[in-house]
XYZ file of N, CA and C in Angstrom:
816
model
N -29.025 -19.184 -83.345
C -28.717 -19.330 -81.920
C -29.322 -20.582 -81.415
N -30.668 -20.633 -81.621
C -31.362 -21.875 -80.994
C -30.914 -23.226 -81.550
N -30.613 -23.284 -82.872
C -30.018 -24.406 -83.493
C -28.713 -24.861 -82.922
N -27.855 -23.876 -82.655
C -26.630 -24.145 -82.103
C -26.718 -24.673 -80.645
N -27.635 -24.108 -79.902
C -27.802 -24.499 -78.492
C -28.405 -25.922 -78.493
N -29.228 -26.140 -79.464
C -29.894 -27.622 -79.471
C -28.653 -28.646 -79.863
N -27.773 -28.242 -80.834
C -26.695 -29.045 -81.231
C -25.808 -29.287 -80.034
N -25.443 -28.218 -79.229
C -24.575 -28.281 -78.133
C -25.148 -29.192 -77.150
N -26.342 -29.158 -76.777
C -27.077 -29.967 -75.879
C -26.979 -31.302 -76.243
N -27.291 -31.684 -77.510
C -27.187 -33.003 -78.200
C -25.903 -33.670 -78.100
N -24.819 -32.825 -78.369
C -23.565 -33.391 -78.197
C -23.062 -33.633 -76.787
N -23.602 -32.835 -75.898
C -23.233 -33.060 -74.389
C -23.912 -34.243 -73.911
N -25.176 -34.519 -74.306
C -25.777 -35.735 -73.858
C -25.091 -36.907 -74.490
N -24.760 -36.966 -75.682
C -24.045 -38.082 -76.310
C -22.737 -38.418 -75.657
N -21.853 -37.311 -75.349
C -20.605 -37.482 -74.708
C -20.685 -37.965 -73.279
N -21.664 -37.351 -72.549
C -21.855 -37.967 -71.081
C -22.336 -39.431 -71.029
N -23.160 -39.707 -71.991
C -23.754 -40.969 -71.964
C -22.661 -42.051 -72.352
N -21.946 -41.642 -73.279
C -20.843 -42.581 -73.771
C -19.753 -42.842 -72.685
N -19.463 -42.032 -71.752
C -18.470 -42.097 -70.902
C -18.960 -42.556 -69.407
N -20.278 -42.549 -69.410
C -20.879 -42.855 -68.026
C -20.608 -44.320 -67.665
N -20.131 -44.543 -66.573
C -20.001 -45.860 -65.906
C -20.908 -46.045 -64.896
N -21.277 -45.045 -64.181
C -22.441 -45.143 -63.132
C -23.692 -45.004 -63.805
N -24.867 -44.800 -63.101
C -26.122 -44.699 -63.713
C -26.255 -43.284 -64.515
N -27.087 -43.205 -65.472
C -27.314 -42.215 -66.298
C -28.802 -41.877 -66.499
N -29.119 -40.571 -66.417
C -30.487 -40.202 -66.659
C -30.674 -38.731 -67.097
N -31.878 -38.426 -67.444
C -32.394 -37.058 -67.786
C -33.094 -36.495 -66.781
N -33.115 -35.156 -66.664
C -33.909 -34.446 -65.844
C -34.707 -33.266 -66.525
N -35.967 -33.209 -66.563
C -36.748 -32.302 -67.291
C -37.661 -31.464 -66.247
N -37.693 -30.200 -66.334
C -38.458 -29.441 -65.335
C -39.106 -28.279 -65.904
N -40.130 -27.707 -65.415
C -40.818 -26.536 -65.683
C -41.063 -25.654 -64.494
N -40.678 -24.374 -64.335
C -40.901 -23.608 -63.126
C -41.396 -22.325 -63.453
N -42.021 -21.705 -62.484
C -42.441 -20.291 -62.507
C -42.084 -19.491 -61.390
N -42.059 -18.203 -61.429
C -41.606 -17.386 -60.331
C -42.446 -15.981 -60.494
N -42.898 -15.519 -59.253
C -43.557 -14.296 -59.173
C -43.257 -13.513 -57.983
N -43.282 -12.145 -58.088
C -42.919 -11.301 -56.922
C -44.193 -11.036 -56.219
N -44.324 -11.264 -54.977
C -45.595 -11.024 -54.097
C -45.541 -9.553 -53.711
N -44.444 -9.287 -52.974
C -44.252 -7.822 -52.600
C -42.640 -7.623 -52.798
N -42.365 -6.444 -52.608
C -40.837 -6.115 -52.700
C -39.960 -7.009 -51.727
N -39.157 -7.700 -52.485
C -38.161 -8.604 -51.778
C -38.740 -10.021 -51.391
N -40.041 -10.268 -51.694
C -40.646 -11.646 -51.279
C -41.057 -12.223 -52.723
N -40.651 -13.468 -53.042
C -40.977 -14.091 -54.199
C -41.386 -15.548 -53.905
N -42.409 -15.847 -54.816
C -42.921 -17.321 -54.762
C -42.468 -17.934 -56.012
N -42.016 -19.298 -55.738
C -41.694 -20.135 -56.980
C -42.371 -21.472 -56.901
N -42.614 -22.031 -57.883
C -43.133 -23.348 -57.954
C -42.642 -24.150 -59.209
N -42.579 -25.497 -59.015
C -41.914 -26.248 -59.981
C -42.457 -27.682 -60.176
N -42.351 -28.287 -61.310
C -42.630 -29.608 -61.748
C -41.413 -30.272 -62.441
N -41.209 -31.573 -61.966
C -40.021 -32.163 -62.466
C -40.206 -33.607 -62.732
N -39.433 -34.114 -63.831
C -39.490 -35.598 -64.035
C -38.042 -36.014 -64.233
N -37.621 -37.127 -63.687
C -36.274 -37.657 -63.773
C -36.291 -39.079 -64.237
N -35.351 -39.469 -65.009
C -35.186 -40.999 -65.399
C -33.976 -41.467 -64.778
N -33.857 -42.922 -64.686
C -32.743 -43.508 -64.171
C -32.523 -44.814 -65.038
N -31.567 -45.712 -64.587
C -31.295 -47.092 -65.214
C -31.037 -46.820 -66.617
N -29.965 -45.854 -66.821
C -29.553 -45.487 -68.145
C -30.636 -44.856 -68.994
N -31.414 -44.104 -68.329
C -32.609 -43.362 -68.945
C -33.761 -44.286 -69.448
N -33.690 -45.517 -69.079
C -34.783 -46.383 -69.454
C -36.014 -46.430 -68.659
N -35.873 -46.022 -67.424
C -37.052 -46.122 -66.504
C -37.127 -44.698 -65.792
N -38.404 -44.404 -65.332
C -38.677 -43.175 -64.476
C -38.009 -43.392 -63.180
N -37.435 -42.458 -62.788
C -36.867 -42.267 -61.432
C -37.830 -41.626 -60.436
N -38.339 -40.386 -60.810
C -39.272 -39.708 -59.902
C -40.135 -38.594 -60.671
N -41.254 -38.353 -60.025
C -41.930 -37.101 -60.392
C -42.013 -36.106 -59.071
N -41.900 -34.950 -59.415
C -41.764 -34.025 -58.273
C -42.422 -32.785 -58.419
N -43.313 -32.352 -57.567
C -44.018 -31.036 -57.603
C -43.556 -30.342 -56.213
N -43.264 -28.914 -56.379
C -42.864 -28.288 -55.234
C -43.206 -26.797 -55.347
N -42.990 -26.031 -54.145
C -43.133 -24.653 -54.154
C -42.246 -24.144 -53.146
N -41.862 -22.848 -53.213
C -40.961 -22.236 -52.240
C -41.032 -20.785 -52.208
N -40.571 -20.162 -51.087
C -40.586 -18.739 -50.860
C -39.156 -18.259 -50.674
N -38.861 -17.100 -51.163
C -37.510 -16.410 -50.893
C -37.761 -15.043 -50.489
N -37.074 -14.433 -49.370
C -37.294 -13.212 -48.911
C -35.977 -12.591 -48.738
N -35.758 -11.421 -49.320
C -34.470 -10.633 -49.196
C -34.379 -9.921 -47.867
N -33.364 -10.352 -46.980
C -33.272 -9.867 -45.688
C -32.380 -8.557 -45.687
N -31.467 -8.505 -46.664
C -30.433 -7.509 -46.661
C -29.904 -7.284 -48.190
N -29.769 -6.015 -48.663
C -29.115 -5.724 -49.840
C -28.351 -4.455 -49.656
N -27.047 -4.460 -50.191
C -26.172 -3.163 -49.949
C -26.799 -2.224 -51.042
N -26.306 -1.011 -50.646
C -26.756 0.292 -51.550
C -26.307 -0.008 -52.945
N -25.178 -0.471 -53.216
C -24.668 -0.740 -54.626
C -25.268 -2.022 -55.252
N -26.115 -2.849 -54.464
C -26.749 -3.973 -54.807
C -25.630 -5.126 -55.139
N -24.580 -5.094 -54.659
C -23.620 -6.090 -54.936
C -23.672 -7.288 -53.897
N -24.176 -6.997 -52.738
C -24.183 -7.997 -51.763
C -25.657 -8.123 -51.267
N -26.197 -9.361 -51.212
C -27.592 -9.552 -50.671
C -27.601 -10.781 -49.933
N -28.536 -10.902 -48.970
C -28.780 -11.949 -48.077
C -30.371 -12.410 -48.142
N -30.594 -13.822 -48.464
C -31.935 -14.124 -48.536
C -32.256 -15.185 -47.621
N -33.464 -15.444 -47.244
C -33.877 -16.479 -46.576
C -34.863 -17.399 -47.384
N -34.785 -18.632 -47.416
C -35.670 -19.421 -48.345
C -36.366 -20.467 -47.398
N -37.494 -20.904 -47.903
C -38.258 -22.047 -47.391
C -38.977 -22.818 -48.636
N -39.021 -24.133 -48.449
C -39.707 -24.771 -49.652
C -40.252 -26.135 -49.235
N -41.143 -26.660 -50.089
C -41.699 -27.967 -49.783
C -41.865 -28.729 -51.178
N -41.519 -30.021 -51.136
C -41.586 -30.914 -52.340
C -42.324 -32.021 -51.992
N -43.122 -32.532 -53.003
C -43.684 -33.963 -52.798
C -43.117 -34.818 -53.986
N -42.641 -35.972 -53.632
C -42.051 -36.784 -54.650
C -42.683 -38.177 -54.732
N -42.812 -38.731 -55.955
C -43.255 -40.018 -56.351
C -41.990 -40.748 -56.868
N -41.428 -41.581 -56.073
C -40.088 -42.238 -56.520
C -40.255 -43.690 -56.870
N -39.518 -44.127 -57.898
C -39.603 -45.520 -58.364
C -38.398 -46.155 -57.996
N -38.537 -47.271 -57.168
C -37.307 -48.053 -56.783
C -37.210 -49.319 -57.655
N -35.931 -49.431 -58.222
C -35.671 -50.594 -59.231
C -35.641 -52.014 -58.391
N -35.820 -53.057 -59.265
C -35.712 -54.362 -58.547
C -34.307 -54.516 -58.120
N -34.230 -55.398 -56.999
C -32.988 -55.687 -56.365
C -32.738 -57.162 -56.181
N -31.464 -57.605 -56.145
C -31.052 -58.921 -55.856
C -30.045 -58.934 -54.733
N -30.254 -59.664 -53.735
C -29.342 -59.605 -52.559
C -28.900 -61.129 -52.218
N -27.577 -61.246 -52.202
C -27.069 -62.586 -51.748
C -27.234 -62.828 -50.269
N -27.385 -64.160 -49.881
C -27.652 -64.474 -48.472
C -26.608 -65.616 -48.188
N -26.058 -65.521 -46.985
C -25.085 -66.406 -46.457
C -25.474 -66.892 -45.005
N -25.036 -68.088 -44.793
C -25.172 -68.633 -43.352
C -23.725 -68.479 -42.674
N -23.560 -67.971 -41.638
C -22.398 -67.670 -40.985
C -22.191 -68.614 -39.798
N -20.897 -68.938 -39.635
C -20.486 -69.941 -38.585
C -19.081 -69.807 -38.265
N -18.585 -70.761 -37.416
C -17.175 -70.791 -37.090
C -16.642 -72.223 -37.304
N -15.526 -72.341 -37.941
C -14.872 -73.698 -38.175
C -14.066 -74.185 -36.925
N -13.420 -75.258 -37.112
C -12.822 -75.970 -35.992
C -11.770 -75.046 -35.350
N -11.193 -74.231 -36.177
C -10.092 -73.252 -35.652
C -10.617 -72.073 -35.188
N -11.949 -71.834 -35.173
C -12.446 -70.704 -34.586
C -12.614 -69.436 -35.494
N -12.420 -69.746 -36.840
C -12.477 -68.654 -37.932
C -13.980 -68.474 -38.375
N -14.438 -67.309 -38.584
C -15.738 -67.093 -39.110
C -15.715 -67.389 -40.623
N -16.611 -68.250 -40.926
C -16.820 -68.649 -42.493
C -18.276 -68.423 -42.830
N -18.510 -68.155 -44.012
C -19.756 -67.934 -44.649
C -20.021 -68.859 -45.740
N -21.181 -69.353 -45.740
C -21.641 -70.438 -46.597
C -22.907 -69.802 -47.607
N -22.719 -69.802 -48.738
C -23.696 -69.173 -49.615
C -24.983 -70.053 -49.560
N -26.096 -69.391 -49.372
C -27.471 -70.137 -49.264
C -28.449 -69.773 -50.322
N -28.171 -68.799 -51.101
C -29.136 -68.364 -52.005
C -29.215 -66.792 -52.118
N -30.434 -66.362 -52.666
C -30.606 -64.876 -52.864
C -31.978 -64.504 -52.687
N -32.107 -63.152 -52.508
C -33.535 -62.604 -52.452
C -33.690 -61.778 -53.561
N -34.817 -61.797 -54.202
C -35.095 -60.888 -55.394
C -36.414 -60.016 -55.046
N -36.189 -58.840 -54.983
C -37.252 -57.813 -54.531
C -37.715 -57.042 -55.823
N -38.972 -56.950 -55.977
C -39.784 -56.391 -57.177
C -39.550 -54.987 -57.063
N -39.865 -54.300 -58.356
C -39.871 -52.791 -58.283
C -41.093 -52.244 -57.585
N -40.976 -51.172 -57.026
C -42.052 -50.570 -56.388
C -41.869 -48.993 -56.197
N -43.201 -48.336 -56.077
C -43.189 -46.905 -55.974
C -43.227 -46.580 -54.389
N -42.558 -45.504 -54.032
C -42.464 -44.997 -52.651
C -42.506 -43.459 -52.695
N -43.524 -42.944 -52.005
C -43.786 -41.453 -52.004
C -42.953 -40.827 -50.697
N -42.560 -39.571 -50.894
C -41.929 -38.925 -49.770
C -42.135 -37.505 -49.913
N -41.961 -36.691 -48.820
C -41.965 -35.201 -49.015
C -40.850 -34.676 -48.264
N -40.392 -33.517 -48.766
C -39.319 -32.735 -48.234
C -39.628 -31.346 -47.942
N -39.210 -30.893 -46.767
C -39.198 -29.444 -46.283
C -37.758 -28.973 -46.039
N -37.642 -27.675 -46.537
C -36.256 -27.207 -46.455
C -36.316 -25.671 -46.031
N -35.338 -25.254 -45.261
C -35.070 -23.835 -44.993
C -33.645 -23.460 -45.280
N -33.353 -22.336 -45.607
C -32.067 -21.956 -45.796
C -31.696 -20.423 -45.896
N -30.365 -20.193 -45.913
C -29.882 -18.755 -46.019
C -28.971 -18.663 -47.220
N -29.104 -17.609 -47.961
C -28.239 -17.523 -49.232
C -27.560 -16.132 -49.224
N -26.212 -16.182 -49.341
C -25.504 -14.988 -49.437
C -24.850 -14.848 -50.800
N -24.997 -13.708 -51.518
C -24.723 -13.616 -52.900
C -23.809 -12.343 -53.050
N -22.945 -12.295 -53.863
C -21.941 -11.293 -54.101
C -21.690 -11.249 -55.593
N -21.968 -9.878 -56.180
C -21.782 -9.614 -57.676
C -20.609 -8.514 -57.695
N -19.383 -8.876 -57.777
C -18.529 -7.834 -57.930
C -18.495 -6.882 -59.194
N -19.161 -7.405 -60.220
C -19.387 -6.496 -61.481
C -20.537 -7.014 -62.172
N -20.873 -6.557 -63.320
C -22.072 -6.935 -64.186
C -21.935 -8.311 -64.728
N -20.751 -8.825 -64.657
C -20.468 -10.215 -65.425
C -20.601 -11.413 -64.466
N -19.838 -11.176 -63.294
C -19.707 -12.244 -62.383
C -20.788 -12.233 -61.273
N -21.019 -13.277 -60.593
C -21.792 -13.482 -59.597
C -21.561 -14.681 -58.745
N -21.464 -14.654 -57.476
C -21.196 -15.756 -56.549
C -22.181 -15.758 -55.503
N -22.309 -17.057 -55.004
C -23.319 -17.301 -53.853
C -22.967 -18.487 -53.072
N -23.301 -18.410 -51.853
C -23.168 -19.415 -50.793
C -24.534 -19.767 -50.195
N -25.000 -20.901 -50.340
C -26.245 -21.281 -49.634
C -26.166 -22.453 -48.684
N -26.714 -22.210 -47.547
C -26.874 -23.254 -46.541
C -28.242 -23.677 -46.304
N -28.510 -24.931 -46.507
C -29.818 -25.487 -46.479
C -30.004 -26.620 -45.545
N -30.972 -26.633 -44.598
C -31.422 -27.754 -43.827
C -32.587 -28.477 -44.362
N -32.393 -29.641 -44.753
C -33.573 -30.450 -45.564
C -34.067 -31.583 -44.658
N -35.330 -31.626 -44.438
C -36.005 -32.693 -43.761
C -36.863 -33.569 -44.762
N -36.658 -34.922 -44.803
C -37.367 -35.801 -45.747
C -38.168 -36.773 -44.802
N -39.325 -37.099 -45.215
C -40.080 -38.152 -44.706
C -40.539 -39.088 -45.752
N -40.138 -40.300 -45.523
C -40.379 -41.460 -46.399
C -41.585 -42.073 -46.023
N -42.602 -42.335 -46.927
C -43.825 -42.946 -46.539
C -43.733 -44.518 -46.329
N -44.527 -45.114 -45.706
C -44.527 -46.541 -45.546
C -45.142 -47.168 -46.824
N -44.527 -48.254 -47.197
C -44.962 -49.044 -48.441
C -45.295 -50.508 -47.912
N -46.504 -51.092 -48.247
C -46.860 -52.482 -47.875
C -46.798 -53.356 -49.192
N -46.642 -54.715 -48.831
C -46.728 -55.689 -49.852
C -45.756 -55.430 -51.022
N -44.555 -55.371 -50.786
C -43.537 -55.323 -51.912
C -43.223 -56.795 -52.298
N -43.399 -57.108 -53.596
C -43.132 -58.527 -54.093
C -41.631 -59.069 -53.784
N -41.560 -60.144 -53.135
C -40.183 -60.688 -53.100
C -40.213 -62.238 -53.102
N -39.092 -62.666 -53.822
C -38.860 -64.057 -53.818
C -37.544 -64.454 -53.233
N -37.663 -65.586 -52.249
C -36.484 -66.100 -51.595
C -35.941 -67.361 -52.339
N -34.909 -67.342 -52.932
C -34.252 -68.386 -53.613
C -33.285 -69.128 -52.657
N -33.466 -70.472 -52.502
C -32.680 -71.220 -51.542
C -32.320 -72.524 -52.191
N -31.274 -73.156 -51.735
C -30.956 -74.528 -52.150
C -31.617 -75.640 -51.308
N -32.182 -76.585 -51.995
C -32.722 -77.828 -51.177
C -31.668 -78.781 -50.943
N -32.120 -79.951 -50.430
C -31.108 -81.015 -50.105
C -30.420 -81.600 -51.243
N -30.947 -81.290 -52.400
C -30.238 -81.786 -53.744
C -29.500 -80.738 -54.409
N -29.210 -79.692 -53.630
C -28.530 -78.470 -54.167
C -29.234 -77.835 -55.282
N -30.502 -77.935 -55.438
C -31.217 -77.362 -56.486
C -31.941 -76.047 -55.980
N -32.008 -75.044 -56.662
C -32.537 -73.813 -56.137
C -34.072 -73.793 -56.342
N -34.744 -73.355 -55.271
C -36.221 -73.179 -55.315
C -36.579 -71.805 -54.732
N -37.718 -71.312 -54.938
C -38.121 -70.043 -54.411
C -39.492 -70.230 -53.633
N -39.657 -69.300 -52.673
C -40.922 -69.068 -52.090
C -41.289 -67.629 -51.986
N -42.484 -67.352 -52.211
C -42.958 -65.931 -52.282
C -42.979 -65.369 -50.757
N -42.390 -64.294 -50.515
C -42.284 -63.638 -49.167
C -42.379 -62.259 -49.256
N -43.534 -61.626 -49.462
C -43.735 -60.211 -49.599
C -43.010 -59.411 -48.433
N -42.504 -58.296 -48.614
C -41.956 -57.472 -47.652
C -42.410 -56.011 -47.619
N -42.016 -55.227 -46.735
C -42.492 -53.876 -46.695
C -41.433 -52.923 -46.307
N -41.665 -51.658 -46.456
C -40.659 -50.588 -46.044
C -41.506 -49.639 -45.084
N -40.986 -49.585 -43.861
C -41.598 -48.633 -42.905
C -41.262 -47.217 -43.203
N -41.980 -46.357 -42.630
C -41.642 -44.887 -42.751
C -40.376 -44.449 -41.998
N -39.637 -43.565 -42.557
C -38.447 -43.006 -41.943
C -38.288 -41.537 -42.101
N -37.451 -41.000 -41.355
C -37.209 -39.505 -41.524
C -35.737 -39.287 -41.586
N -35.314 -38.367 -42.410
C -33.943 -38.025 -42.593
C -33.810 -36.420 -42.645
N -32.711 -35.898 -41.995
C -32.384 -34.500 -42.007
C -30.970 -34.344 -42.457
N -30.742 -33.573 -43.476
C -29.483 -33.305 -43.982
C -29.135 -31.796 -44.197
N -27.781 -31.450 -43.976
C -27.431 -30.106 -44.246
C -26.602 -30.199 -45.549
N -27.119 -29.156 -46.356
C -26.585 -29.035 -47.827
C -25.807 -27.661 -47.856
N -24.663 -27.742 -48.374
C -23.829 -26.431 -48.417
C -23.455 -26.380 -49.976
N -23.906 -25.269 -50.651
C -23.858 -25.056 -52.034
C -23.081 -23.770 -52.381
N -21.850 -23.889 -53.149
C -21.131 -22.764 -53.740
C -21.388 -22.659 -55.084
N -21.896 -21.491 -55.588
C -22.037 -21.264 -56.956
C -21.412 -20.213 -57.559
N -21.396 -20.241 -58.954
C -20.788 -18.952 -59.702
C -21.442 -18.928 -60.977
N -21.644 -17.812 -61.529
C -22.074 -17.518 -62.810
C -21.428 -16.379 -63.564
N -21.346 -16.544 -64.877
C -20.805 -15.531 -65.681
C -21.516 -15.126 -66.774
N -21.962 -13.815 -67.020
C -22.776 -13.375 -68.091
C -21.961 -13.089 -69.151
N -22.090 -13.688 -70.298
C -21.121 -13.483 -71.509
C -21.669 -12.166 -72.226
N -20.642 -11.397 -72.378
C -21.017 -10.030 -72.989
C -21.411 -10.239 -74.486
N -22.593 -9.650 -74.855
C -23.003 -9.762 -76.182
C -23.977 -10.943 -76.547
N -24.057 -11.908 -75.552
C -24.795 -13.096 -75.736
C -25.888 -13.320 -74.638
N -27.013 -13.709 -74.998
C -28.088 -14.000 -73.846
C -27.796 -15.262 -73.164
N -26.487 -15.523 -72.730
C -26.132 -16.771 -72.037
C -25.331 -16.402 -70.833
N -25.836 -17.204 -69.733
C -24.994 -17.054 -68.466
C -24.367 -18.438 -68.224
N -23.120 -18.621 -68.087
C -22.538 -19.822 -67.738
C -22.646 -20.044 -66.213
N -22.968 -21.225 -65.795
C -23.104 -21.517 -64.374
C -22.394 -22.726 -63.945
N -21.980 -22.756 -62.725
C -21.282 -23.823 -62.054
C -21.439 -23.853 -60.675
N -21.545 -25.031 -60.154
C -21.657 -25.188 -58.533
C -21.244 -26.384 -57.960
N -20.853 -26.423 -56.839
C -20.445 -27.829 -56.021
C -21.227 -27.675 -54.737
N -21.782 -28.833 -54.490
C -22.618 -29.009 -53.129
C -22.162 -30.175 -52.421
N -22.074 -29.943 -51.100
C -21.864 -31.090 -50.235
C -23.076 -31.251 -49.194
N -23.566 -32.532 -49.062
C -24.592 -32.675 -48.069
C -24.014 -33.687 -47.037
N -24.320 -33.234 -45.703
C -23.864 -34.063 -44.621
C -25.181 -34.530 -43.714
N -25.393 -35.793 -43.619
C -26.572 -36.285 -42.885
C -26.486 -35.910 -41.332
N -27.562 -35.351 -40.780
C -27.625 -34.929 -39.337
C -28.136 -35.996 -38.500
N -29.115 -36.838 -38.905
C -29.567 -37.909 -38.068
C -29.347 -39.282 -38.704
N -28.591 -39.333 -39.638
C -28.157 -40.593 -40.354
C -26.839 -40.398 -41.040
N -26.203 -41.430 -41.516
C -24.903 -41.389 -42.136
C -25.130 -41.075 -43.655
N -24.606 -39.980 -43.942
C -24.604 -39.507 -45.494
C -23.633 -38.593 -45.855
N -22.866 -38.722 -46.835
C -21.947 -37.736 -47.401
C -22.179 -37.784 -48.955
N -22.735 -36.545 -49.436
C -23.248 -36.469 -50.696
C -22.442 -35.370 -51.362
N -21.902 -35.581 -52.697
C -21.304 -34.526 -53.380
C -21.960 -34.280 -54.762
N -22.201 -33.076 -55.229
C -22.847 -32.935 -56.463
C -21.975 -31.727 -57.227
N -21.577 -32.137 -58.404
C -20.792 -31.191 -59.186
C -21.614 -30.871 -60.436
N -21.863 -29.527 -60.674
C -22.772 -29.097 -61.785
C -22.141 -28.107 -62.539
N -22.428 -28.160 -63.878
C -21.988 -27.172 -64.806
C -23.017 -27.000 -65.978
N -23.242 -25.852 -66.516
C -24.161 -25.646 -67.522
C -24.275 -24.211 -67.924
N -25.532 -23.937 -68.442
C -25.539 -22.477 -68.985
C -27.236 -22.133 -69.032
N -27.531 -20.853 -68.720
C -28.813 -20.285 -68.814
C -28.971 -19.568 -70.032
N -29.907 -19.880 -70.974
C -30.171 -19.058 -72.184
C -31.484 -18.216 -71.881
N -31.215 -16.926 -71.929
C -32.378 -15.904 -71.763
C -33.027 -15.611 -73.003
N -34.422 -16.280 -73.207
C -35.152 -16.113 -74.291
C -35.601 -14.583 -74.398
N -36.043 -13.952 -73.300
C -36.254 -12.709 -73.196
C -36.241 -12.363 -71.724
N -36.843 -11.248 -71.244
C -36.728 -10.800 -69.846
C -37.477 -11.661 -68.837
N -38.511 -12.421 -69.355
C -39.223 -13.182 -68.450
C -39.147 -14.773 -68.720
N -38.430 -15.149 -69.727
C -38.443 -16.547 -70.044
C -36.894 -17.097 -70.189
N -36.609 -18.266 -69.631
C -35.229 -18.703 -69.708
C -35.260 -20.240 -69.885
N -34.290 -20.699 -70.591
C -33.936 -22.154 -70.607
C -32.652 -22.347 -70.024
N -32.585 -23.472 -69.254
C -31.439 -23.871 -68.591
C -31.049 -25.328 -69.046
N -29.774 -25.506 -69.283
C -29.045 -26.736 -69.637
C -27.971 -27.175 -68.591
N -27.986 -28.326 -68.059
C -26.953 -28.476 -67.187
C -26.502 -30.043 -67.154
N -25.307 -30.202 -66.712
C -24.764 -31.667 -66.438
C -24.441 -31.664 -65.019
N -24.779 -32.826 -64.316
C -24.461 -33.058 -62.962
C -23.886 -34.482 -62.649
N -22.822 -34.443 -61.800
C -22.440 -35.739 -61.518
C -22.626 -35.912 -59.862
N -23.114 -36.934 -59.439
C -23.483 -37.179 -57.885
C -22.726 -38.415 -57.506
N -22.051 -38.254 -56.395
C -21.462 -39.353 -55.670
C -21.806 -39.245 -54.242
N -22.140 -40.392 -53.565
C -22.629 -40.438 -52.244
C -22.733 -41.937 -51.682
N -22.796 -41.850 -50.329
C -22.809 -43.099 -49.685
C -24.198 -43.564 -49.091
N -25.319 -42.967 -49.771
C -26.754 -43.021 -49.254
C -27.224 -44.186 -50.188
N -27.946 -45.099 -49.352
C -28.578 -46.332 -50.145
C -29.755 -45.928 -50.932
N -30.335 -44.628 -50.586
C -31.576 -44.326 -51.197
C -31.303 -43.600 -52.466
N -30.142 -43.170 -52.847
C -29.749 -42.677 -53.997
C -28.452 -43.375 -54.785
N -28.252 -43.277 -55.991
C -27.181 -43.847 -56.636
C -26.143 -42.786 -57.369
N -25.044 -43.259 -57.413
C -24.036 -42.474 -58.159
C -24.334 -42.492 -59.539
N -24.044 -41.243 -60.182
C -24.247 -41.158 -61.604
C -24.318 -39.842 -62.172
N -24.521 -39.872 -63.505
C -24.589 -38.696 -64.385
C -25.953 -38.288 -64.708
N -26.261 -37.023 -64.799
C -27.571 -36.460 -65.127
C -27.411 -35.332 -65.987
N -28.265 -35.277 -67.124
C -28.237 -34.110 -68.189
C -29.631 -33.653 -68.018
N -29.701 -32.286 -67.677
C -30.977 -31.684 -67.484
C -31.358 -30.456 -68.402
N -32.685 -30.366 -68.674
C -33.219 -29.210 -69.374
C -34.332 -28.640 -68.619
N -34.345 -27.373 -68.515
C -35.421 -26.722 -67.566
C -35.836 -25.417 -68.265
N -37.140 -25.152 -68.035
C -37.800 -23.850 -68.566
C -38.229 -23.143 -67.380
N -38.076 -21.793 -67.438
C -38.499 -21.034 -66.312
C -39.193 -19.720 -66.713
N -40.279 -19.244 -66.146
C -40.905 -18.071 -66.541
C -41.097 -17.134 -65.319
N -41.028 -16.001 -65.460
C -41.367 -14.936 -64.420
C -42.472 -14.193 -64.813
N -43.412 -14.232 -63.835
C -44.805 -13.563 -64.026
C -44.780 -12.176 -63.564
């Protein structure tokens, strides 16, 4: 069984990587969960992600969260949970090149642009932390199927970064490119987003595998953002307390802080 799962994971990675036109990366995580009292659980996680076709680190993340069961029906088919969490991220921003133009009006009053060069910004690290609260409603009509809807409000604080290397390339009077060093910086900023996630899972009879799928939409509350995430994968139950998760995720959004792309993930989780 383990060899088959490994082969399936390898084929999935190769297939997705071959068809990827946007960015591609891997996501590796390890998590733990423990029950504090009845209905209250503590979870913690460490995560590493790659970017730029899996050639560079994208982020390191450590986080923790709490979930509390507010309601459960007598037949245990319906439950309502409240969640809260905190993550700290070390994110790596790739080098960028930005074209620059001089704008003006011609004799006919039309706006024209004249190319004057470009700016090159070096790679840099930027830290940020996230806090989230949410409500999750789940419904299990039978032993095989389970559905859930989760609403999450997430607040992110981006830390300030000083002295980011930058070159300004411009044309001189002889139409030759030259550059001057002009370090830049990134000020701190705050973002709040509402995330809505619809999930479904199916427990395959006779196999220690749950098929999982979800779709998530994120809408910026204090800034413009529309984010979609489409996820599919499976959970392999090693035993009652240990689980492996394999997933594929495609993300598309109009947020400058993230990129569209494909992600293949592998996670391990243990219940204490």
